[in-house]
Amino acid sequence: MKNRAKQFFVYLENERGLSERTLKAYRRDLDQLLCFLAAENITQPDEVTQHHIRALIAQRHRQGLGSKSLQRLLSAIRSFFKWMLREGMVEHNPAVPVRAPKSARHLPASLDADTINRLLDIPTETPLAIRDKAIMELFYSSGLRLSELAGLNWDQVDLPSGMVTVTGKGNRKRMVPVGRVAAKALLEWRKVRGQFVGFEEPHVFVSRRGDPISPRTIQARIRHWAKHQGMPQNVYPHLLRHSFASHMLESSGDLRAVQELLGHADISTTQIYTHLDFQHLASVYDKAHPRAKKK
């Protein structure tokens, strides 16, 4: 089994071209499998059954491993046996029938409209502040992901029509509207952007050195302004995306439209925002209905 694992890692590194970080994750997960099988005196790949895989998952679950980690462990084992099956080292993949415990779905946090207005009402007295306001306005206006906004080029932005085209996960392109306030903030940023970089730079947002702005810098600047505006909670880019989705759904009730705007491949990913809406409705009900009021 150890020799097969070594060959598998050569395949992952040379043929799949995985990063060192991903390779380390595979090694950690497969080390758990190899240790478990060694304790069971199993030395040959074709001796492994689905019952062994289930026993390993159950053991690690009892030891406190979280559902996401268990899913990753099972995914690594499946990939290992899939490779051995393709190479003719085994006749079946024992991990295929095994299912890991489902992850608990946590409701995404969001900011209410008043809090959003407070966050975005920053003083635009410097070019960097003008840039940061444009960044935050675009996040909230269009529900972009951090990577989408950081990599945005000017040729993707059509301010006269109020649209921006982005390439999201799975290389899927989508067009999303840019609100009036966000469009105005982008125009203001374009006026002062020349202080940092020439017009030949395609990226919309750049650092003070003129380089394309990094996701880490965007996160830091949003934290800075949240603190400056006296926000009591941690504010991060995805929180603005969550707020965009929640407010759109509350106002429109159109789940399919919100799915398209967010770029979700599966509507089940978008449906988590309906729970936020139901929470709001439940809160209204508890406060308003005579039979629901607490004594």
mmCIF file of C-alpha atoms in Angstrom:
data_model
loop_
_atom_site.group_PDB
_atom_site.id
_atom_site.type_symbol
_atom_site.label_atom_id
_atom_site.label_comp_id
_atom_site.label_asym_id
_atom_site.label_seq_id
_atom_site.Cartn_x
_atom_site.Cartn_y
_atom_site.Cartn_z
ATOM 1 C CA MET A 1 0.000 0.000 0.000
ATOM 2 C CA LYS A 2 2.823 2.436 0.816
ATOM 3 C CA ASN A 3 4.484 1.807 -2.551
ATOM 4 C CA ARG A 4 1.178 2.380 -4.343
ATOM 5 C CA ALA A 5 0.716 5.632 -2.412
ATOM 6 C CA LYS A 6 4.198 6.835 -3.437
ATOM 7 C CA GLN A 7 3.368 6.144 -7.085
ATOM 8 C CA PHE A 8 0.077 7.984 -6.655
ATOM 9 C CA PHE A 9 1.854 11.080 -5.339
ATOM 10 C CA VAL A 10 4.220 11.034 -8.324
ATOM 11 C CA TYR A 11 1.154 10.978 -10.561
ATOM 12 C CA LEU A 12 -0.485 13.867 -8.655
ATOM 13 C CA GLU A 13 2.638 15.992 -8.830
ATOM 14 C CA ASN A 14 3.842 15.274 -12.364
ATOM 15 C CA GLU A 15 0.685 14.531 -14.331
ATOM 16 C CA ARG A 16 -1.966 16.439 -12.390
ATOM 17 C CA GLY A 17 0.419 19.279 -11.502
ATOM 18 C CA LEU A 18 -1.091 19.819 -8.063
ATOM 19 C CA SER A 19 0.336 22.475 -5.760
ATOM 20 C CA GLU A 20 2.492 21.585 -2.788
ATOM 21 C CA ARG A 21 -0.289 22.635 -0.439
ATOM 22 C CA THR A 22 -2.764 20.263 -2.116
ATOM 23 C CA LEU A 23 -0.205 17.458 -2.136
ATOM 24 C CA LYS A 24 0.317 17.899 1.611
ATOM 25 C CA ALA A 25 -3.430 17.609 2.158
ATOM 26 C CA TYR A 26 -3.526 14.381 0.130
ATOM 27 C CA ARG A 27 -0.597 12.998 2.136
ATOM 28 C CA ARG A 28 -2.259 13.800 5.457
ATOM 29 C CA ASP A 29 -5.477 12.126 4.398
ATOM 30 C CA LEU A 30 -3.888 9.024 2.875
ATOM 31 C CA ASP A 31 -1.590 8.633 5.890
ATOM 32 C CA GLN A 32 -4.762 8.161 7.946
ATOM 33 C CA LEU A 33 -5.888 5.407 5.582
ATOM 34 C CA LEU A 34 -2.498 3.669 5.574
ATOM 35 C CA CYS A 35 -2.236 3.741 9.389
ATOM 36 C CA PHE A 36 -5.752 2.345 9.737
ATOM 37 C CA LEU A 37 -5.122 -0.464 7.238
ATOM 38 C CA ALA A 38 -1.799 -1.325 8.864
ATOM 39 C CA ALA A 39 -3.588 -1.738 12.189
ATOM 40 C CA GLU A 40 -6.018 -4.073 10.412
ATOM 41 C CA ASN A 41 -3.068 -6.069 8.927
ATOM 42 C CA ILE A 42 -4.132 -5.175 5.389
ATOM 43 C CA THR A 43 -1.184 -4.815 3.040
ATOM 44 C CA GLN A 44 -2.697 -5.272 -0.441
ATOM 45 C CA PRO A 45 -5.033 -2.741 -2.154
ATOM 46 C CA ASP A 46 -7.446 -5.431 -3.366
ATOM 47 C CA GLU A 47 -8.044 -6.514 0.240
ATOM 48 C CA VAL A 48 -9.685 -3.207 1.101
ATOM 49 C CA THR A 49 -13.486 -3.234 1.193
ATOM 50 C CA GLN A 50 -16.119 -0.559 1.665
ATOM 51 C CA HIS A 51 -16.533 -1.815 5.240
ATOM 52 C CA HIS A 52 -12.933 -0.838 5.987
ATOM 53 C CA ILE A 53 -13.497 2.644 4.556
ATOM 54 C CA ARG A 54 -16.716 3.039 6.564
ATOM 55 C CA ALA A 55 -14.928 1.901 9.711
ATOM 56 C CA LEU A 56 -12.181 4.480 9.160
ATOM 57 C CA ILE A 57 -14.693 7.299 8.596
ATOM 58 C CA ALA A 58 -16.668 6.238 11.680
ATOM 59 C CA GLN A 59 -13.487 6.068 13.778
ATOM 60 C CA ARG A 60 -12.316 9.524 12.766
ATOM 61 C CA HIS A 61 -15.839 10.875 13.314
ATOM 62 C CA ARG A 62 -15.813 9.522 16.891
ATOM 63 C CA GLN A 63 -12.426 11.158 17.379
ATOM 64 C CA GLY A 64 -13.959 14.541 16.581
ATOM 65 C CA LEU A 65 -13.004 15.098 12.947
ATOM 66 C CA GLY A 66 -15.451 17.553 11.378
ATOM 67 C CA SER A 67 -17.753 16.712 8.497
ATOM 68 C CA LYS A 68 -15.815 18.794 5.964
ATOM 69 C CA SER A 69 -12.556 17.096 6.930
ATOM 70 C CA LEU A 70 -14.238 13.705 6.682
ATOM 71 C CA GLN A 71 -15.525 14.577 3.226
ATOM 72 C CA ARG A 72 -12.043 15.611 2.159
ATOM 73 C CA LEU A 73 -10.584 12.394 3.585
ATOM 74 C CA LEU A 74 -13.109 10.311 1.694
ATOM 75 C CA SER A 75 -12.482 12.283 -1.501
ATOM 76 C CA ALA A 76 -8.740 11.592 -1.259
ATOM 77 C CA ILE A 77 -9.369 7.870 -0.723
ATOM 78 C CA ARG A 78 -11.739 7.762 -3.696
ATOM 79 C CA SER A 79 -9.146 9.472 -5.899
ATOM 80 C CA PHE A 80 -6.445 7.041 -4.753
ATOM 81 C CA PHE A 81 -8.513 3.969 -5.603
ATOM 82 C CA LYS A 82 -9.795 5.531 -8.825
ATOM 83 C CA TRP A 83 -6.182 5.901 -9.947
ATOM 84 C CA MET A 84 -5.344 2.308 -8.928
ATOM 85 C CA LEU A 85 -8.432 1.057 -10.775
ATOM 86 C CA ARG A 86 -7.326 2.872 -13.907
ATOM 87 C CA GLU A 87 -3.832 1.391 -13.549
ATOM 88 C CA GLY A 88 -5.219 -2.125 -13.119
ATOM 89 C CA MET A 89 -4.012 -2.474 -9.527
ATOM 90 C CA VAL A 90 -7.515 -3.128 -8.150
ATOM 91 C CA GLU A 91 -10.780 -4.386 -9.615
ATOM 92 C CA HIS A 92 -13.117 -1.953 -7.879
ATOM 93 C CA ASN A 93 -13.168 1.278 -5.891
ATOM 94 C CA PRO A 94 -14.328 0.431 -2.330
ATOM 95 C CA ALA A 95 -14.794 4.099 -1.406
ATOM 96 C CA VAL A 96 -17.522 4.800 -3.987
ATOM 97 C CA PRO A 97 -20.502 3.516 -1.917
ATOM 98 C CA VAL A 98 -19.321 5.270 1.259
ATOM 99 C CA ARG A 99 -20.826 8.618 2.233
ATOM 100 C CA ALA A 100 -19.386 11.053 4.739
ATOM 101 C CA PRO A 101 -21.628 12.907 7.226
ATOM 102 C CA LYS A 102 -23.192 15.998 5.689
ATOM 103 C CA SER A 103 -21.871 19.379 6.721
ATOM 104 C CA ALA A 104 -24.103 21.560 8.816
ATOM 105 C CA ARG A 105 -25.113 24.525 6.682
ATOM 106 C CA HIS A 106 -24.444 27.755 8.535
ATOM 107 C CA LEU A 107 -26.515 30.748 7.609
ATOM 108 C CA PRO A 108 -24.347 33.451 6.043
ATOM 109 C CA ALA A 109 -24.110 36.651 8.030
ATOM 110 C CA SER A 110 -25.377 39.843 6.448
ATOM 111 C CA LEU A 111 -25.644 43.536 7.258
ATOM 112 C CA ASP A 112 -28.929 45.395 7.303
ATOM 113 C CA ALA A 113 -29.480 48.330 4.952
ATOM 114 C CA ASP A 114 -28.789 50.988 7.604
ATOM 115 C CA THR A 115 -25.488 49.357 8.561
ATOM 116 C CA ILE A 116 -24.480 49.064 4.905
ATOM 117 C CA ASN A 117 -25.207 52.765 4.393
ATOM 118 C CA ARG A 118 -23.097 53.605 7.414
ATOM 119 C CA LEU A 119 -20.197 51.515 6.119
ATOM 120 C CA LEU A 120 -20.304 52.998 2.619
ATOM 121 C CA ASP A 121 -20.629 56.597 3.794
ATOM 122 C CA ILE A 122 -16.864 57.051 4.120
ATOM 123 C CA PRO A 123 -15.055 60.379 3.644
ATOM 124 C CA THR A 124 -13.534 60.435 0.153
ATOM 125 C CA GLU A 125 -10.796 62.961 0.851
ATOM 126 C CA THR A 126 -7.900 60.970 -0.658
ATOM 127 C CA PRO A 127 -7.438 58.938 -3.866
ATOM 128 C CA LEU A 128 -7.147 55.740 -1.825
ATOM 129 C CA ALA A 129 -10.419 56.477 -0.046
ATOM 130 C CA ILE A 130 -12.074 57.129 -3.418
ATOM 131 C CA ARG A 131 -10.762 53.764 -4.616
ATOM 132 C CA ASP A 132 -11.938 51.974 -1.492
ATOM 133 C CA LYS A 133 -15.409 53.475 -1.743
ATOM 134 C CA ALA A 134 -15.646 52.273 -5.357
ATOM 135 C CA ILE A 135 -14.569 48.791 -4.263
ATOM 136 C CA MET A 136 -17.154 48.532 -1.500
ATOM 137 C CA GLU A 137 -19.931 50.084 -3.595
ATOM 138 C CA LEU A 138 -19.247 47.574 -6.387
ATOM 139 C CA PHE A 139 -19.244 44.642 -3.967
ATOM 140 C CA TYR A 140 -22.626 45.611 -2.592
ATOM 141 C CA SER A 141 -24.083 46.787 -5.918
ATOM 142 C CA SER A 142 -23.231 43.691 -7.954
ATOM 143 C CA GLY A 143 -22.553 40.869 -5.466
ATOM 144 C CA LEU A 144 -19.133 40.060 -6.898
ATOM 145 C CA ARG A 145 -16.760 37.529 -5.389
ATOM 146 C CA LEU A 146 -13.452 38.831 -4.029
ATOM 147 C CA SER A 147 -11.449 37.163 -6.822
ATOM 148 C CA GLU A 148 -13.800 38.579 -9.460
ATOM 149 C CA LEU A 149 -13.436 42.138 -8.202
ATOM 150 C CA ALA A 150 -9.667 41.943 -7.686
ATOM 151 C CA GLY A 151 -9.165 40.632 -11.237
ATOM 152 C CA LEU A 152 -11.608 43.019 -12.896
ATOM 153 C CA ASN A 153 -10.384 44.824 -16.046
ATOM 154 C CA TRP A 154 -11.776 48.020 -17.529
ATOM 155 C CA ASP A 155 -12.848 46.208 -20.705
ATOM 156 C CA GLN A 156 -15.251 44.183 -18.537
ATOM 157 C CA VAL A 157 -16.978 47.331 -17.289
ATOM 158 C CA ASP A 158 -19.623 49.116 -19.373
ATOM 159 C CA LEU A 159 -20.658 52.100 -17.282
ATOM 160 C CA PRO A 160 -22.974 53.716 -19.893
ATOM 161 C CA SER A 161 -25.127 50.575 -19.883
ATOM 162 C CA GLY A 162 -24.520 49.918 -16.182
ATOM 163 C CA MET A 163 -23.215 46.365 -16.639
ATOM 164 C CA VAL A 164 -20.097 44.434 -15.701
ATOM 165 C CA THR A 165 -19.017 41.072 -17.150
ATOM 166 C CA VAL A 166 -17.115 38.703 -14.869
ATOM 167 C CA THR A 167 -15.768 35.170 -15.113
ATOM 168 C CA GLY A 168 -16.632 33.199 -12.001
ATOM 169 C CA LYS A 169 -16.159 29.670 -10.752
ATOM 170 C CA GLY A 170 -16.014 26.960 -13.384
ATOM 171 C CA ASN A 171 -14.942 29.605 -15.936
ATOM 172 C CA ARG A 172 -18.588 30.674 -16.212
ATOM 173 C CA LYS A 173 -19.176 34.197 -17.508
ATOM 174 C CA ARG A 174 -22.076 36.322 -16.357
ATOM 175 C CA MET A 175 -23.234 39.900 -16.712
ATOM 176 C CA VAL A 176 -24.438 41.747 -13.641
ATOM 177 C CA PRO A 177 -25.822 45.266 -13.220
ATOM 178 C CA VAL A 178 -23.839 48.089 -11.661
ATOM 179 C CA GLY A 179 -26.020 50.392 -9.600
ATOM 180 C CA ARG A 180 -26.117 54.146 -10.077
ATOM 181 C CA VAL A 181 -24.156 54.898 -6.891
ATOM 182 C CA ALA A 182 -21.498 52.281 -7.683
ATOM 183 C CA ALA A 183 -21.153 53.585 -11.253
ATOM 184 C CA LYS A 184 -20.636 57.112 -9.929
ATOM 185 C CA ALA A 185 -18.004 55.835 -7.468
ATOM 186 C CA LEU A 186 -16.174 54.042 -10.314
ATOM 187 C CA LEU A 187 -16.160 57.222 -12.406
ATOM 188 C CA GLU A 188 -14.700 59.176 -9.478
ATOM 189 C CA TRP A 189 -12.004 56.527 -9.058
ATOM 190 C CA ARG A 190 -11.142 56.602 -12.762
ATOM 191 C CA LYS A 191 -10.543 60.357 -12.517
ATOM 192 C CA VAL A 192 -7.838 59.965 -9.817
ATOM 193 C CA ARG A 193 -6.472 56.538 -10.790
ATOM 194 C CA GLY A 194 -3.825 58.171 -12.986
ATOM 195 C CA GLN A 195 -1.974 59.282 -9.847
ATOM 196 C CA PHE A 196 -0.962 55.655 -9.305
ATOM 197 C CA VAL A 197 -0.729 54.068 -12.753
ATOM 198 C CA GLY A 198 -0.914 54.793 -16.486
ATOM 199 C CA PHE A 199 -3.995 54.217 -18.597
ATOM 200 C CA GLU A 200 -2.359 51.184 -20.220
ATOM 201 C CA GLU A 201 -2.877 49.172 -16.992
ATOM 202 C CA PRO A 202 -6.011 47.076 -17.633
ATOM 203 C CA HIS A 203 -6.943 46.339 -14.007
ATOM 204 C CA VAL A 204 -9.660 48.540 -12.577
ATOM 205 C CA PHE A 205 -8.279 48.567 -9.047
ATOM 206 C CA VAL A 206 -4.592 49.110 -8.318
ATOM 207 C CA SER A 207 -2.455 49.633 -5.236
ATOM 208 C CA ARG A 208 -0.653 52.839 -4.354
ATOM 209 C CA ARG A 209 2.409 51.359 -6.162
ATOM 210 C CA GLY A 210 0.398 50.887 -9.345
ATOM 211 C CA ASP A 211 0.229 47.086 -9.147
ATOM 212 C CA PRO A 212 -3.078 45.217 -9.520
ATOM 213 C CA ILE A 213 -4.638 45.235 -6.080
ATOM 214 C CA SER A 214 -4.407 41.960 -4.165
ATOM 215 C CA PRO A 215 -7.338 40.237 -2.442
ATOM 216 C CA ARG A 216 -5.480 40.557 0.865
ATOM 217 C CA THR A 217 -5.234 44.334 0.446
ATOM 218 C CA ILE A 218 -8.961 44.575 -0.329
ATOM 219 C CA GLN A 219 -9.762 42.614 2.832
ATOM 220 C CA ALA A 220 -7.490 44.849 4.905
ATOM 221 C CA ARG A 221 -8.982 48.057 3.508
ATOM 222 C CA ILE A 222 -12.540 46.941 4.208
ATOM 223 C CA ARG A 223 -11.556 46.062 7.790
ATOM 224 C CA HIS A 224 -9.943 49.497 8.081
ATOM 225 C CA TRP A 225 -13.085 51.325 6.992
ATOM 226 C CA ALA A 226 -15.364 49.163 9.108
ATOM 227 C CA LYS A 227 -13.310 50.132 12.147
ATOM 228 C CA HIS A 228 -13.201 53.774 11.037
ATOM 229 C CA GLN A 229 -17.001 53.832 10.740
ATOM 230 C CA GLY A 230 -17.432 52.305 14.194
ATOM 231 C CA MET A 231 -18.756 48.946 13.044
ATOM 232 C CA PRO A 232 -19.119 46.537 15.973
ATOM 233 C CA GLN A 233 -18.473 43.381 13.916
ATOM 234 C CA ASN A 234 -15.858 41.963 11.588
ATOM 235 C CA VAL A 235 -16.598 43.097 8.030
ATOM 236 C CA TYR A 236 -15.115 41.262 5.034
ATOM 237 C CA PRO A 237 -15.756 41.201 1.272
ATOM 238 C CA HIS A 238 -18.005 38.149 1.285
ATOM 239 C CA LEU A 239 -20.187 39.798 3.917
ATOM 240 C CA LEU A 240 -21.035 42.496 1.362
ATOM 241 C CA ARG A 241 -21.857 39.779 -1.199
ATOM 242 C CA HIS A 242 -24.099 38.035 1.360
ATOM 243 C CA SER A 243 -25.805 41.326 2.143
ATOM 244 C CA PHE A 244 -26.383 41.974 -1.564
ATOM 245 C CA ALA A 245 -27.994 38.527 -1.987
ATOM 246 C CA SER A 246 -30.136 38.797 1.139
ATOM 247 C CA HIS A 247 -31.447 42.263 0.304
ATOM 248 C CA MET A 248 -32.166 41.298 -3.315
ATOM 249 C CA LEU A 249 -34.104 38.227 -2.212
ATOM 250 C CA GLU A 250 -36.041 40.092 0.468
ATOM 251 C CA SER A 251 -37.121 42.750 -2.039
ATOM 252 C CA SER A 252 -37.770 40.595 -5.107
ATOM 253 C CA GLY A 253 -38.446 37.063 -3.849
ATOM 254 C CA ASP A 254 -36.939 35.876 -7.151
ATOM 255 C CA LEU A 255 -34.557 33.066 -6.231
ATOM 256 C CA ARG A 256 -33.628 32.291 -9.856
ATOM 257 C CA ALA A 257 -32.641 35.894 -10.536
ATOM 258 C CA VAL A 258 -30.458 36.002 -7.414
ATOM 259 C CA GLN A 259 -28.855 32.713 -8.495
ATOM 260 C CA GLU A 260 -27.941 34.233 -11.860
ATOM 261 C CA LEU A 261 -26.596 37.418 -10.281
ATOM 262 C CA LEU A 262 -24.406 35.482 -7.833
ATOM 263 C CA GLY A 263 -23.165 33.053 -10.483
ATOM 264 C CA HIS A 264 -24.210 29.931 -8.580
ATOM 265 C CA ALA A 265 -24.200 26.797 -10.754
ATOM 266 C CA ASP A 266 -26.702 25.064 -8.461
ATOM 267 C CA ILE A 267 -29.768 26.807 -7.082
ATOM 268 C CA SER A 268 -29.414 24.823 -3.842
ATOM 269 C CA THR A 269 -26.418 27.060 -3.064
ATOM 270 C CA THR A 270 -28.622 30.133 -3.428
ATOM 271 C CA GLN A 271 -31.469 28.635 -1.403
ATOM 272 C CA ILE A 272 -29.573 29.195 1.833
ATOM 273 C CA TYR A 273 -30.563 32.857 1.522
ATOM 274 C CA THR A 274 -34.228 31.881 1.729
ATOM 275 C CA HIS A 275 -33.529 30.814 5.322
ATOM 276 C CA LEU A 276 -32.432 34.354 6.095
ATOM 277 C CA ASP A 277 -35.674 35.646 4.598
ATOM 278 C CA PHE A 278 -37.713 33.145 6.602
ATOM 279 C CA GLN A 279 -35.882 34.218 9.750
ATOM 280 C CA HIS A 280 -36.945 37.787 9.039
ATOM 281 C CA LEU A 281 -40.552 36.710 8.464
ATOM 282 C CA ALA A 282 -40.525 34.636 11.637
ATOM 283 C CA SER A 283 -39.229 37.619 13.577
ATOM 284 C CA VAL A 284 -42.011 39.823 12.187
ATOM 285 C CA TYR A 285 -44.556 37.121 13.006
ATOM 286 C CA ASP A 286 -43.345 36.768 16.590
ATOM 287 C CA LYS A 287 -43.611 40.505 17.120
ATOM 288 C CA ALA A 288 -46.948 41.034 15.394
ATOM 289 C CA HIS A 289 -49.159 37.985 15.863
ATOM 290 C CA PRO A 290 -51.277 38.076 19.056
ATOM 291 C CA ARG A 291 -50.834 34.338 19.660
ATOM 292 C CA ALA A 292 -47.100 34.454 19.033
ATOM 293 C CA LYS A 293 -46.138 37.176 21.456
ATOM 294 C CA LYS A 294 -44.122 36.046 24.420
ATOM 295 C CA LYS A 295 -45.405 36.976 27.838
#
